[in-house]
Amino acid sequence: MALNLGEVVQAVQEGRVQTLFVDSHVQYWGRVRKESSDVVTYPRQKDLRDDCVVDDLVEEVLRQGKTVEFFDHNLSHKARAVAAILVEET
């Protein structure tokens, strides 16, 4: 299981996510550098170039034909707001 946002972003970009879990109340505003999987996040949207990183992850996982599960924990701390079950590597 990937637990931090950077690990989840990298796994999604590599097509290794089987199921993505997302707290439906959480938004991470910022940018993902696709060539390096680096994630820059802000507490709120700074300008029009910022995306909701979580939305981008959900869209990519669905595009890959994988599963997204939303949960409703309304966490005050975002540390576990996004997680993923990874495809077993052979």
Tab-separated table of N, CA, C and O in Angstrom:
chain	number	residue	atom	x	y	z
A	1	MET	N	0.850	-1.180	0.000
A	1	MET	CA	0.000	0.000	0.000
A	1	MET	C	0.889	1.234	0.000
A	1	MET	O	1.837	1.313	0.752
A	2	ALA	N	0.593	2.185	-0.867
A	2	ALA	CA	1.302	3.470	-0.891
A	2	ALA	C	0.572	4.427	0.045
A	2	ALA	O	-0.638	4.565	-0.041
A	3	LEU	N	1.303	5.078	0.926
A	3	LEU	CA	0.646	5.900	1.935
A	3	LEU	C	0.829	7.400	1.778
A	3	LEU	O	-0.034	8.152	2.173
A	4	ASN	N	1.951	7.867	1.259
A	4	ASN	CA	2.062	9.313	1.152
A	4	ASN	C	1.744	9.768	-0.267
A	4	ASN	O	1.779	8.989	-1.212
A	5	LEU	N	1.433	11.044	-0.400
A	5	LEU	CA	0.969	11.563	-1.677
A	5	LEU	C	1.999	11.356	-2.790
A	5	LEU	O	1.650	10.964	-3.903
A	6	GLY	N	3.263	11.578	-2.500
A	6	GLY	CA	4.307	11.385	-3.500
A	6	GLY	C	4.373	9.953	-4.000
A	6	GLY	O	4.524	9.699	-5.201
A	7	GLU	N	4.260	8.993	-3.079
A	7	GLU	CA	4.270	7.574	-3.473
A	7	GLU	C	3.060	7.232	-4.334
A	7	GLU	O	3.164	6.481	-5.302
A	8	VAL	N	1.911	7.795	-3.978
A	8	VAL	CA	0.695	7.528	-4.742
A	8	VAL	C	0.814	8.122	-6.142
A	8	VAL	O	0.497	7.462	-7.131
A	9	VAL	N	1.296	9.362	-6.243
A	9	VAL	CA	1.464	10.002	-7.550
A	9	VAL	C	2.382	9.169	-8.435
A	9	VAL	O	2.063	8.889	-9.597
A	10	GLN	N	3.497	8.753	-7.901
A	10	GLN	CA	4.446	7.961	-8.683
A	10	GLN	C	3.821	6.638	-9.139
A	10	GLN	O	3.947	6.241	-10.289
A	11	ALA	N	3.122	5.966	-8.228
A	11	ALA	CA	2.496	4.690	-8.568
A	11	ALA	C	1.420	4.865	-9.635
A	11	ALA	O	1.312	4.041	-10.551
A	12	VAL	N	0.642	5.936	-9.559
A	12	VAL	CA	-0.381	6.198	-10.579
A	12	VAL	C	0.281	6.432	-11.922
A	12	VAL	O	-0.116	5.861	-12.941
A	13	GLN	N	1.329	7.241	-11.948
A	13	GLN	CA	2.015	7.544	-13.204
A	13	GLN	C	2.640	6.292	-13.823
A	13	GLN	O	2.745	6.185	-15.032
A	14	GLU	N	3.042	5.350	-12.988
A	14	GLU	CA	3.653	4.110	-13.478
A	14	GLU	C	2.625	3.024	-13.774
A	14	GLU	O	2.980	1.915	-14.169
A	15	GLY	N	1.333	3.312	-13.538
A	15	GLY	CA	0.283	2.336	-13.799
A	15	GLY	C	0.246	1.200	-12.799
A	15	GLY	O	-0.251	0.121	-13.101
A	16	ARG	N	0.759	1.428	-11.580
A	16	ARG	CA	0.845	0.355	-10.584
A	16	ARG	C	-0.282	0.381	-9.563
A	16	ARG	O	-0.288	-0.400	-8.632
A	17	VAL	N	-1.255	1.277	-9.713
A	17	VAL	CA	-2.344	1.372	-8.740
A	17	VAL	C	-3.494	0.469	-9.164
A	17	VAL	O	-4.000	0.573	-10.269
A	18	GLN	N	-3.874	-0.415	-8.267
A	18	GLN	CA	-5.039	-1.268	-8.490
A	18	GLN	C	-6.292	-0.547	-8.028
A	18	GLN	O	-7.303	-0.517	-8.714
A	19	THR	N	-6.223	0.031	-6.808
A	19	THR	CA	-7.344	0.767	-6.234
A	19	THR	C	-6.817	2.020	-5.551
A	19	THR	O	-5.875	1.945	-4.761
A	20	LEU	N	-7.431	3.155	-5.861
A	20	LEU	CA	-7.096	4.428	-5.228
A	20	LEU	C	-8.177	4.759	-4.219
A	20	LEU	O	-9.367	4.669	-4.528
A	21	PHE	N	-7.785	5.112	-2.999
A	21	PHE	CA	-8.711	5.508	-1.940
A	21	PHE	C	-8.552	6.999	-1.693
A	21	PHE	O	-7.427	7.485	-1.523
A	22	VAL	N	-9.681	7.719	-1.675
A	22	VAL	CA	-9.642	9.173	-1.558
A	22	VAL	C	-10.693	9.637	-0.559
A	22	VAL	O	-11.861	9.264	-0.661
A	23	ASP	N	-10.274	10.473	0.404
A	23	ASP	CA	-11.226	11.141	1.287
A	23	ASP	C	-11.957	12.179	0.444
A	23	ASP	O	-11.332	13.076	-0.140
A	24	SER	N	-13.269	12.074	0.359
A	24	SER	CA	-14.042	12.939	-0.534
A	24	SER	C	-14.032	14.406	-0.106
A	24	SER	O	-14.468	15.266	-0.865
A	25	HIS	N	-13.519	14.714	1.076
A	25	HIS	CA	-13.479	16.098	1.556
A	25	HIS	C	-12.145	16.784	1.309
A	25	HIS	O	-11.997	17.956	1.619
A	26	VAL	N	-11.181	16.086	0.779
A	26	VAL	CA	-9.819	16.616	0.693
A	26	VAL	C	-9.496	17.114	-0.706
A	26	VAL	O	-9.833	16.474	-1.697
A	27	GLN	N	-8.845	18.272	-0.747
A	27	GLN	CA	-8.303	18.799	-1.995
A	27	GLN	C	-6.853	19.188	-1.734
A	27	GLN	O	-6.559	19.880	-0.760
A	28	TYR	N	-5.968	18.719	-2.571
A	28	TYR	CA	-4.574	19.150	-2.555
A	28	TYR	C	-4.390	20.034	-3.775
A	28	TYR	O	-4.406	19.544	-4.905
A	29	TRP	N	-4.224	21.316	-3.570
A	29	TRP	CA	-3.983	22.219	-4.698
A	29	TRP	C	-2.505	22.270	-4.985
A	29	TRP	O	-1.683	22.309	-4.077
A	30	GLY	N	-2.158	22.279	-6.255
A	30	GLY	CA	-0.751	22.360	-6.603
A	30	GLY	C	-0.482	21.803	-7.975
A	30	GLY	O	-1.339	21.840	-8.854
A	31	ARG	N	0.712	21.231	-8.114
A	31	ARG	CA	1.143	20.719	-9.416
A	31	ARG	C	1.947	19.445	-9.230
A	31	ARG	O	2.652	19.279	-8.251
A	32	VAL	N	1.855	18.584	-10.235
A	32	VAL	CA	2.679	17.384	-10.294
A	32	VAL	C	3.614	17.552	-11.474
A	32	VAL	O	3.165	17.824	-12.587
A	33	ARG	N	4.892	17.408	-11.224
A	33	ARG	CA	5.862	17.421	-12.319
A	33	ARG	C	5.925	16.005	-12.882
A	33	ARG	O	6.500	15.114	-12.264
A	34	LYS	N	5.317	15.805	-14.024
A	34	LYS	CA	5.142	14.454	-14.577
A	34	LYS	C	6.457	13.735	-14.849
A	34	LYS	O	6.561	12.543	-14.672
A	35	GLU	N	7.489	14.480	-15.234
A	35	GLU	CA	8.761	13.836	-15.556
A	35	GLU	C	9.481	13.309	-14.320
A	35	GLU	O	10.292	12.401	-14.408
A	36	SER	N	9.173	13.855	-13.129
A	36	SER	CA	9.882	13.424	-11.928
A	36	SER	C	8.962	12.909	-10.826
A	36	SER	O	9.431	12.430	-9.804
A	37	SER	N	7.644	13.032	-10.998
A	37	SER	CA	6.637	12.667	-9.990
A	37	SER	C	6.704	13.549	-8.753
A	37	SER	O	6.111	13.231	-7.729
A	38	ASP	N	7.436	14.661	-8.826
A	38	ASP	CA	7.468	15.592	-7.695
A	38	ASP	C	6.118	16.272	-7.561
A	38	ASP	O	5.491	16.638	-8.554
A	39	VAL	N	5.672	16.451	-6.320
A	39	VAL	CA	4.396	17.083	-6.049
A	39	VAL	C	4.651	18.346	-5.236
A	39	VAL	O	5.349	18.308	-4.230
A	40	VAL	N	4.082	19.448	-5.698
A	40	VAL	CA	4.117	20.702	-4.957
A	40	VAL	C	2.677	21.016	-4.595
A	40	VAL	O	1.823	21.104	-5.483
A	41	THR	N	2.386	21.130	-3.296
A	41	THR	CA	1.012	21.400	-2.881
A	41	THR	C	0.942	22.692	-2.079
A	41	THR	O	1.917	23.127	-1.483
A	42	TYR	N	-0.252	23.277	-2.095
A	42	TYR	CA	-0.537	24.515	-1.377
A	42	TYR	C	-1.825	24.322	-0.580
A	42	TYR	O	-2.664	23.506	-0.958
A	43	PRO	N	-2.004	25.092	0.492
A	43	PRO	CA	-3.232	24.955	1.280
A	43	PRO	C	-4.500	25.353	0.514
A	43	PRO	O	-5.589	24.920	0.822
A	44	ARG	N	-4.335	26.190	-0.507
A	44	ARG	CA	-5.472	26.590	-1.341
A	44	ARG	C	-4.936	26.921	-2.738
A	44	ARG	O	-3.735	27.048	-2.935
A	45	GLN	N	-5.837	27.095	-3.672
A	45	GLN	CA	-5.433	27.393	-5.039
A	45	GLN	C	-4.789	28.773	-5.085
A	45	GLN	O	-5.379	29.762	-4.663
A	46	LYS	N	-3.546	28.830	-5.599
A	46	LYS	CA	-2.814	30.097	-5.667
A	46	LYS	C	-3.109	30.855	-6.956
A	46	LYS	O	-3.188	32.066	-6.952
A	47	ASP	N	-3.219	30.136	-8.059
A	47	ASP	CA	-3.520	30.775	-9.337
A	47	ASP	C	-4.169	29.754	-10.264
A	47	ASP	O	-4.350	28.605	-9.895
A	48	LEU	N	-4.502	30.182	-11.461
A	48	LEU	CA	-5.236	29.314	-12.384
A	48	LEU	C	-4.424	28.135	-12.895
A	48	LEU	O	-4.973	27.177	-13.432
A	49	ARG	N	-3.113	28.170	-12.737
A	49	ARG	CA	-2.277	27.045	-13.176
A	49	ARG	C	-2.314	25.886	-12.190
A	49	ARG	O	-1.935	24.776	-12.517
A	50	ASP	N	-2.755	26.138	-10.956
A	50	ASP	CA	-2.838	25.074	-9.954
A	50	ASP	C	-4.025	24.170	-10.242
A	50	ASP	O	-5.097	24.632	-10.635
A	51	ASP	N	-3.810	22.888	-10.046
A	51	ASP	CA	-4.860	21.888	-10.203
A	51	ASP	C	-5.138	21.248	-8.855
A	51	ASP	O	-4.306	21.288	-7.950
A	52	CYS	N	-6.300	20.602	-8.752
A	52	CYS	CA	-6.537	19.747	-7.602
A	52	CYS	C	-5.840	18.420	-7.920
A	52	CYS	O	-6.276	17.675	-8.805
A	53	VAL	N	-4.746	18.162	-7.236
A	53	VAL	CA	-3.927	16.985	-7.502
A	53	VAL	C	-4.745	15.712	-7.334
A	53	VAL	O	-4.608	14.768	-8.114
A	54	VAL	N	-5.619	15.683	-6.352
A	54	VAL	CA	-6.447	14.494	-6.106
A	54	VAL	C	-7.349	14.223	-7.314
A	54	VAL	O	-7.470	13.087	-7.760
A	55	ASP	N	-7.969	15.266	-7.847
A	55	ASP	CA	-8.820	15.086	-9.025
A	55	ASP	C	-8.023	14.516	-10.195
A	55	ASP	O	-8.497	13.635	-10.915
A	56	ASP	N	-6.817	15.037	-10.384
A	56	ASP	CA	-5.969	14.539	-11.471
A	56	ASP	C	-5.643	13.057	-11.286
A	56	ASP	O	-5.637	12.287	-12.250
A	57	LEU	N	-5.375	12.653	-10.037
A	57	LEU	CA	-5.078	11.246	-9.762
A	57	LEU	C	-6.293	10.370	-10.053
A	57	LEU	O	-6.172	9.308	-10.671
A	58	VAL	N	-7.462	10.817	-9.605
A	58	VAL	CA	-8.695	10.058	-9.840
A	58	VAL	C	-8.926	9.886	-11.340
A	58	VAL	O	-9.199	8.774	-11.814
A	59	GLU	N	-8.795	10.961	-12.093
A	59	GLU	CA	-9.004	10.887	-13.542
A	59	GLU	C	-8.032	9.909	-14.203
A	59	GLU	O	-8.427	9.123	-15.065
A	60	GLU	N	-6.772	9.945	-13.796
A	60	GLU	CA	-5.777	9.063	-14.406
A	60	GLU	C	-6.025	7.602	-14.059
A	60	GLU	O	-5.924	6.722	-14.911
A	61	VAL	N	-6.375	7.318	-12.811
A	61	VAL	CA	-6.655	5.938	-12.404
A	61	VAL	C	-7.857	5.396	-13.180
A	61	VAL	O	-7.830	4.272	-13.678
A	62	LEU	N	-8.903	6.194	-13.308
A	62	LEU	CA	-10.072	5.765	-14.075
A	62	LEU	C	-9.732	5.591	-15.551
A	62	LEU	O	-10.208	4.650	-16.201
A	63	ARG	N	-8.899	6.473	-16.104
A	63	ARG	CA	-8.478	6.350	-17.499
A	63	ARG	C	-7.751	5.032	-17.730
A	63	ARG	O	-7.880	4.398	-18.783
A	64	GLN	N	-7.004	4.576	-16.716
A	64	GLN	CA	-6.269	3.316	-16.811
A	64	GLN	C	-7.173	2.093	-16.597
A	64	GLN	O	-6.718	0.962	-16.680
A	65	GLY	N	-8.450	2.345	-16.293
A	65	GLY	CA	-9.388	1.239	-16.102
A	65	GLY	C	-9.310	0.608	-14.720
A	65	GLY	O	-9.785	-0.513	-14.523
A	66	LYS	N	-8.745	1.318	-13.766
A	66	LYS	CA	-8.617	0.807	-12.405
A	66	LYS	C	-9.745	1.359	-11.536
A	66	LYS	O	-10.628	2.066	-12.010
A	67	THR	N	-9.717	1.081	-10.247
A	67	THR	CA	-10.810	1.395	-9.335
A	67	THR	C	-10.472	2.576	-8.430
A	67	THR	O	-9.335	2.697	-7.961
A	68	VAL	N	-11.482	3.421	-8.182
A	68	VAL	CA	-11.361	4.515	-7.214
A	68	VAL	C	-12.462	4.338	-6.184
A	68	VAL	O	-13.624	4.146	-6.545
A	69	GLU	N	-12.084	4.357	-4.912
A	69	GLU	CA	-13.043	4.262	-3.805
A	69	GLU	C	-12.965	5.550	-2.988
A	69	GLU	O	-11.884	5.966	-2.576
A	70	PHE	N	-14.124	6.170	-2.773
A	70	PHE	CA	-14.177	7.382	-1.959
A	70	PHE	C	-14.647	7.020	-0.565
A	70	PHE	O	-15.505	6.153	-0.394
A	71	PHE	N	-14.079	7.673	0.426
A	71	PHE	CA	-14.554	7.489	1.792
A	71	PHE	C	-14.817	8.848	2.400
A	71	PHE	O	-14.369	9.872	1.896
A	72	ASP	N	-15.557	8.862	3.477
A	72	ASP	CA	-16.040	10.109	4.062
A	72	ASP	C	-15.583	10.217	5.514
A	72	ASP	O	-16.361	9.999	6.430
A	73	HIS	N	-14.299	10.516	5.684
A	73	HIS	CA	-13.774	10.649	7.038
A	73	HIS	C	-13.617	12.093	7.460
A	73	HIS	O	-13.450	12.375	8.627
A	74	ASN	N	-13.643	13.024	6.493
A	74	ASN	CA	-13.490	14.442	6.777
A	74	ASN	C	-12.324	14.669	7.730
A	74	ASN	O	-12.465	15.257	8.804
A	75	LEU	N	-11.169	14.159	7.359
A	75	LEU	CA	-9.982	14.235	8.202
A	75	LEU	C	-9.493	15.663	8.328
A	75	LEU	O	-9.439	16.399	7.354
A	76	SER	N	-9.131	16.063	9.535
A	76	SER	CA	-8.564	17.390	9.711
A	76	SER	C	-7.100	17.399	9.299
A	76	SER	O	-6.540	18.426	8.985
A	77	HIS	N	-6.464	16.241	9.299
A	77	HIS	CA	-5.062	16.116	8.887
A	77	HIS	C	-5.028	15.305	7.606
A	77	HIS	O	-5.586	14.222	7.536
A	78	LYS	N	-4.371	15.819	6.582
A	78	LYS	CA	-4.406	15.191	5.264
A	78	LYS	C	-3.439	14.024	5.103
A	78	LYS	O	-3.335	13.457	4.040
A	79	ALA	N	-2.735	13.633	6.147
A	79	ALA	CA	-1.683	12.632	6.010
A	79	ALA	C	-2.186	11.323	5.409
A	79	ALA	O	-1.467	10.667	4.681
A	80	ARG	N	-3.385	10.918	5.696
A	80	ARG	CA	-3.910	9.643	5.186
A	80	ARG	C	-5.149	9.861	4.334
A	80	ARG	O	-6.005	9.005	4.251
A	81	ALA	N	-5.252	10.995	3.675
A	81	ALA	CA	-6.441	11.309	2.889
A	81	ALA	C	-6.436	10.644	1.528
A	81	ALA	O	-7.470	10.527	0.894
A	82	VAL	N	-5.266	10.193	1.071
A	82	VAL	CA	-5.137	9.506	-0.215
A	82	VAL	C	-4.217	8.311	0.002
A	82	VAL	O	-3.148	8.437	0.585
A	83	ALA	N	-4.661	7.145	-0.446
A	83	ALA	CA	-3.840	5.935	-0.337
A	83	ALA	C	-4.152	5.054	-1.538
A	83	ALA	O	-5.126	5.287	-2.251
A	84	ALA	N	-3.325	4.052	-1.750
A	84	ALA	CA	-3.544	3.178	-2.907
A	84	ALA	C	-3.100	1.766	-2.611
A	84	ALA	O	-2.126	1.549	-1.888
A	85	ILE	N	-3.825	0.807	-3.168
A	85	ILE	CA	-3.386	-0.574	-3.200
A	85	ILE	C	-2.680	-0.751	-4.536
A	85	ILE	O	-3.222	-0.424	-5.598
A	86	LEU	N	-1.467	-1.243	-4.492
A	86	LEU	CA	-0.661	-1.365	-5.695
A	86	LEU	C	-0.801	-2.740	-6.328
A	86	LEU	O	-1.045	-3.731	-5.633
A	87	VAL	N	-0.631	-2.791	-7.619
A	87	VAL	CA	-0.616	-4.051	-8.357
A	87	VAL	C	0.620	-4.803	-7.930
A	87	VAL	O	1.717	-4.235	-7.838
A	88	GLU	N	0.451	-6.075	-7.651
A	88	GLU	CA	1.589	-6.896	-7.239
A	88	GLU	C	2.556	-7.057	-8.399
A	88	GLU	O	2.169	-7.410	-9.514
A	89	GLU	N	3.809	-6.759	-8.119
A	89	GLU	CA	4.837	-6.898	-9.152
A	89	GLU	C	5.311	-8.341	-9.211
A	89	GLU	O	5.490	-8.983	-8.202
A	90	THR	N	5.515	-8.839	-10.428
A	90	THR	CA	5.967	-10.223	-10.582
A	90	THR	C	7.404	-10.272	-11.031
A	90	THR	O	7.973	-9.358	-11.497
